[in-house]
Tab-separated table of C-alpha atoms and ligand atoms in Angstrom:
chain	number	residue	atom	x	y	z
A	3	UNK	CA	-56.582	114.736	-6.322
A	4	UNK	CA	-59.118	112.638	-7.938
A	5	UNK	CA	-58.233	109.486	-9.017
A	6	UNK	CA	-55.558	109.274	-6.257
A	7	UNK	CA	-55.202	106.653	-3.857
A	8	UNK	CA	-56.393	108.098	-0.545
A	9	UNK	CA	-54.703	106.484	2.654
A	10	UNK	CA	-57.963	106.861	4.931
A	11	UNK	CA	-60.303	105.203	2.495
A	12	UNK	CA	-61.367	101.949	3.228
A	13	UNK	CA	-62.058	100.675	-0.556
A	14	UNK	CA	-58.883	102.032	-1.810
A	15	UNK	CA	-57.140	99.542	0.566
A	16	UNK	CA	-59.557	96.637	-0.669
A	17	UNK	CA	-57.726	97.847	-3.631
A	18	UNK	CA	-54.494	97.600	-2.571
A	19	UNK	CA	-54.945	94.471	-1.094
A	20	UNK	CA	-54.719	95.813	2.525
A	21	UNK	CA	-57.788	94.801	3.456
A	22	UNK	CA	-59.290	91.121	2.445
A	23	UNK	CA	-62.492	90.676	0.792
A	24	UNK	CA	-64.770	88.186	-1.312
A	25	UNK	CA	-63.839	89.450	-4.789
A	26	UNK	CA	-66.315	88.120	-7.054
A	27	UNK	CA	-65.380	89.848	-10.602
A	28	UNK	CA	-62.057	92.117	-11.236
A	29	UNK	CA	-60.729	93.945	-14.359
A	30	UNK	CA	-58.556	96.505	-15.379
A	31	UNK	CA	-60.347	99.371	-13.917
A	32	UNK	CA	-62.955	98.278	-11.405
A	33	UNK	CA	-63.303	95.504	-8.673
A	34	UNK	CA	-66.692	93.814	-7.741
A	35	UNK	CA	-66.880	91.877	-3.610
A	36	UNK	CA	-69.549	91.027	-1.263
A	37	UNK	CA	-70.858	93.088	1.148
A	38	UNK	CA	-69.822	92.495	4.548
A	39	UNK	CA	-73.368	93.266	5.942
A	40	UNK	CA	-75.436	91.537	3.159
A	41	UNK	CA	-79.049	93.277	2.693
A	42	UNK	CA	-80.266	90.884	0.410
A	43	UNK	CA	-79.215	87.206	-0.723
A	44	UNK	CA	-76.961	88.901	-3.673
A	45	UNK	CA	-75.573	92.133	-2.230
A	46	UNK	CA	-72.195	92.954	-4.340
A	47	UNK	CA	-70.164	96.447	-4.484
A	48	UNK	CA	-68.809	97.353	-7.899
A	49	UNK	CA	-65.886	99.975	-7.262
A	50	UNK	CA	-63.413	101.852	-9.524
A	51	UNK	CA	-59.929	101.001	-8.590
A	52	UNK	CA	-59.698	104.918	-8.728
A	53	UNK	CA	-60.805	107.065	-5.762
A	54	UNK	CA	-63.740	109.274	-6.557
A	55	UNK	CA	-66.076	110.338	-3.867
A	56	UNK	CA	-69.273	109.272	-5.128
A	57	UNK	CA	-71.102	108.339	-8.153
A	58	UNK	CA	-71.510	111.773	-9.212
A	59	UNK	CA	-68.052	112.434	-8.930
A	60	UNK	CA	-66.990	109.622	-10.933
A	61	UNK	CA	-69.385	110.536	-13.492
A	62	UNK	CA	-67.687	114.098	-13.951
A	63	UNK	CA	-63.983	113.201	-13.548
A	64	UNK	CA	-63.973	109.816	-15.570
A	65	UNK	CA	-67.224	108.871	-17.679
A	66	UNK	CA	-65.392	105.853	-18.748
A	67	UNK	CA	-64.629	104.519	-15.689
A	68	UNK	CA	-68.174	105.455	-14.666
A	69	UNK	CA	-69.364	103.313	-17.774
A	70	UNK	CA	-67.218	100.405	-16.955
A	71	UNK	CA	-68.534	100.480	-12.976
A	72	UNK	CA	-71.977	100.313	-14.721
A	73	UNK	CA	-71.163	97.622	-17.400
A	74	UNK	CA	-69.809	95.384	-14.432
A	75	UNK	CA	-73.029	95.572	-12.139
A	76	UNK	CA	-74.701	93.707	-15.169
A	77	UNK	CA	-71.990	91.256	-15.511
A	78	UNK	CA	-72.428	90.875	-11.588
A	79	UNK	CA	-75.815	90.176	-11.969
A	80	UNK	CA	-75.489	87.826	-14.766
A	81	UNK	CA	-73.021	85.551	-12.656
A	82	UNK	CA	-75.480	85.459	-10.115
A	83	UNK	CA	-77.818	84.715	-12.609
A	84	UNK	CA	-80.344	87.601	-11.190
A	85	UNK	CA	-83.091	88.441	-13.996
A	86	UNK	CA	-84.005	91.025	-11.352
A	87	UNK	CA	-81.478	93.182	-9.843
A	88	UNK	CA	-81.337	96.325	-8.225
A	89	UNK	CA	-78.414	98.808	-8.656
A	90	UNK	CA	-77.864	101.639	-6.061
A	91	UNK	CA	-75.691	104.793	-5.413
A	92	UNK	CA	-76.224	106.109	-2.330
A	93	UNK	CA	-74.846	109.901	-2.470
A	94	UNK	CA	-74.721	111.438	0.612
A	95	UNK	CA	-74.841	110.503	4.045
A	96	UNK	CA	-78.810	111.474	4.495
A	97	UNK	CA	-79.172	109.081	1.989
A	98	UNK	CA	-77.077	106.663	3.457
A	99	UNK	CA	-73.632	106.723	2.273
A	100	UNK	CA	-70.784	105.530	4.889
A	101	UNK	CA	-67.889	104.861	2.692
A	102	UNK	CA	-66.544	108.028	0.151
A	103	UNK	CA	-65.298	106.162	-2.743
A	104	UNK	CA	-68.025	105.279	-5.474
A	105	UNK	CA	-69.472	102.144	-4.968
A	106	UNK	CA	-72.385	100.520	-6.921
A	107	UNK	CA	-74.518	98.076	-4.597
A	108	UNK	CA	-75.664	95.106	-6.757
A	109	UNK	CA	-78.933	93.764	-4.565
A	110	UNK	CA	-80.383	90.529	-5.924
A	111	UNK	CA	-82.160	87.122	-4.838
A	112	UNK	CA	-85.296	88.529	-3.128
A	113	UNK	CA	-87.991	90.525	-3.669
A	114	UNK	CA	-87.112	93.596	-3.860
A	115	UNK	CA	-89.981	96.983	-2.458
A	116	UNK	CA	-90.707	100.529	-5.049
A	117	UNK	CA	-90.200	102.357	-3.552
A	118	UNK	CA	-87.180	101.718	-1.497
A	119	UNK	CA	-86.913	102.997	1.719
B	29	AMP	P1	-72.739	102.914	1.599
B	29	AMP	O1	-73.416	102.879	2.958
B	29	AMP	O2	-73.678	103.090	0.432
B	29	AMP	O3	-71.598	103.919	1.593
B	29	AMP	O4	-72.122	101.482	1.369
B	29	AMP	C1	-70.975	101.039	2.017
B	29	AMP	C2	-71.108	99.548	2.122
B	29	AMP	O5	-69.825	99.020	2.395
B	29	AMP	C3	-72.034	99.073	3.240
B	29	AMP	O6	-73.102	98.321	2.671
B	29	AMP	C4	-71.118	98.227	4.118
B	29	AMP	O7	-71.754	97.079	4.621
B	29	AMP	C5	-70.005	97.866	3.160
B	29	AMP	N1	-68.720	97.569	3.778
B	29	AMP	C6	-68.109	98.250	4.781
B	29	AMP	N2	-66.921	97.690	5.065
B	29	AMP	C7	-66.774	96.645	4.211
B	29	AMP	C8	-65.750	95.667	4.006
B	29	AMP	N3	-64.604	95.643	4.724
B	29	AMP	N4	-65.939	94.717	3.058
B	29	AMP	C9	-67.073	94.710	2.324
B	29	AMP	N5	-68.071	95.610	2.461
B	29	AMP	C10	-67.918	96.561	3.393
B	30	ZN	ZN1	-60.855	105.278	-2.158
């Protein structure tokens, strides 16, 4: 069901503590880490504690939740102190997605190409 734990998702057991990571930011609903293959000198993931499958999803089933994912990519980026940040969903594996739980990328510290490839 959304919102569920799922026991074959990799962020849900970041969540759960099952699997270590650099946490950078955490509140009540969402978690922030590195990247474990960093594209970029700032490359954070902003997840929902919640499992939805993609950005989309999260949108749908829980706006709020959606909203707070978004509000904590800025408060990422202000940590960081990036004045230039890039925020991405990829939705889909043709557009690159690899893990099913919605995950903001939080890409910061270079230059960064438009359009993206
Ligand atoms: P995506 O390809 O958009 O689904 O993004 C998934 C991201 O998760 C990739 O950038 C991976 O490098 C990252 N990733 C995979 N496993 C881990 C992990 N254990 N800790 C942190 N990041 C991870
Ligand atoms: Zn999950």
């Amino acid at each position: 069901m959304a919102g569920e734990p799922q026991d074959d998702c990799l962020f849900c057991k970041i969540v759960a503590g099952q699997i270590p990571a650099t946490i950078v930011r955490e509140t009540e609903t969402t978690v922030a880490f590195r990247d474990i293959n960093p594209q970029a000198p700032t490359h954070v993931l902003v997840i929902p504690k919640a499992h939805h499958k993609d950005a989309g999803a999260l949108a749908a089933e829980a706006p709020q939740l959606a909203a707070d994912v978004l509000r904590e990519t800025r408060a990422v980026a202000d940590d960081e102190k990036l004045d230039s940040y890039r925020t991405v969903f990829n939705t889909g594996g043709g557009a690159g997605q690899t893990v099913w739980h919605a995950h903001a990328h939080v890409l910061g510290g270079r230059g960064l190409e438009w359009p993206p490839g």
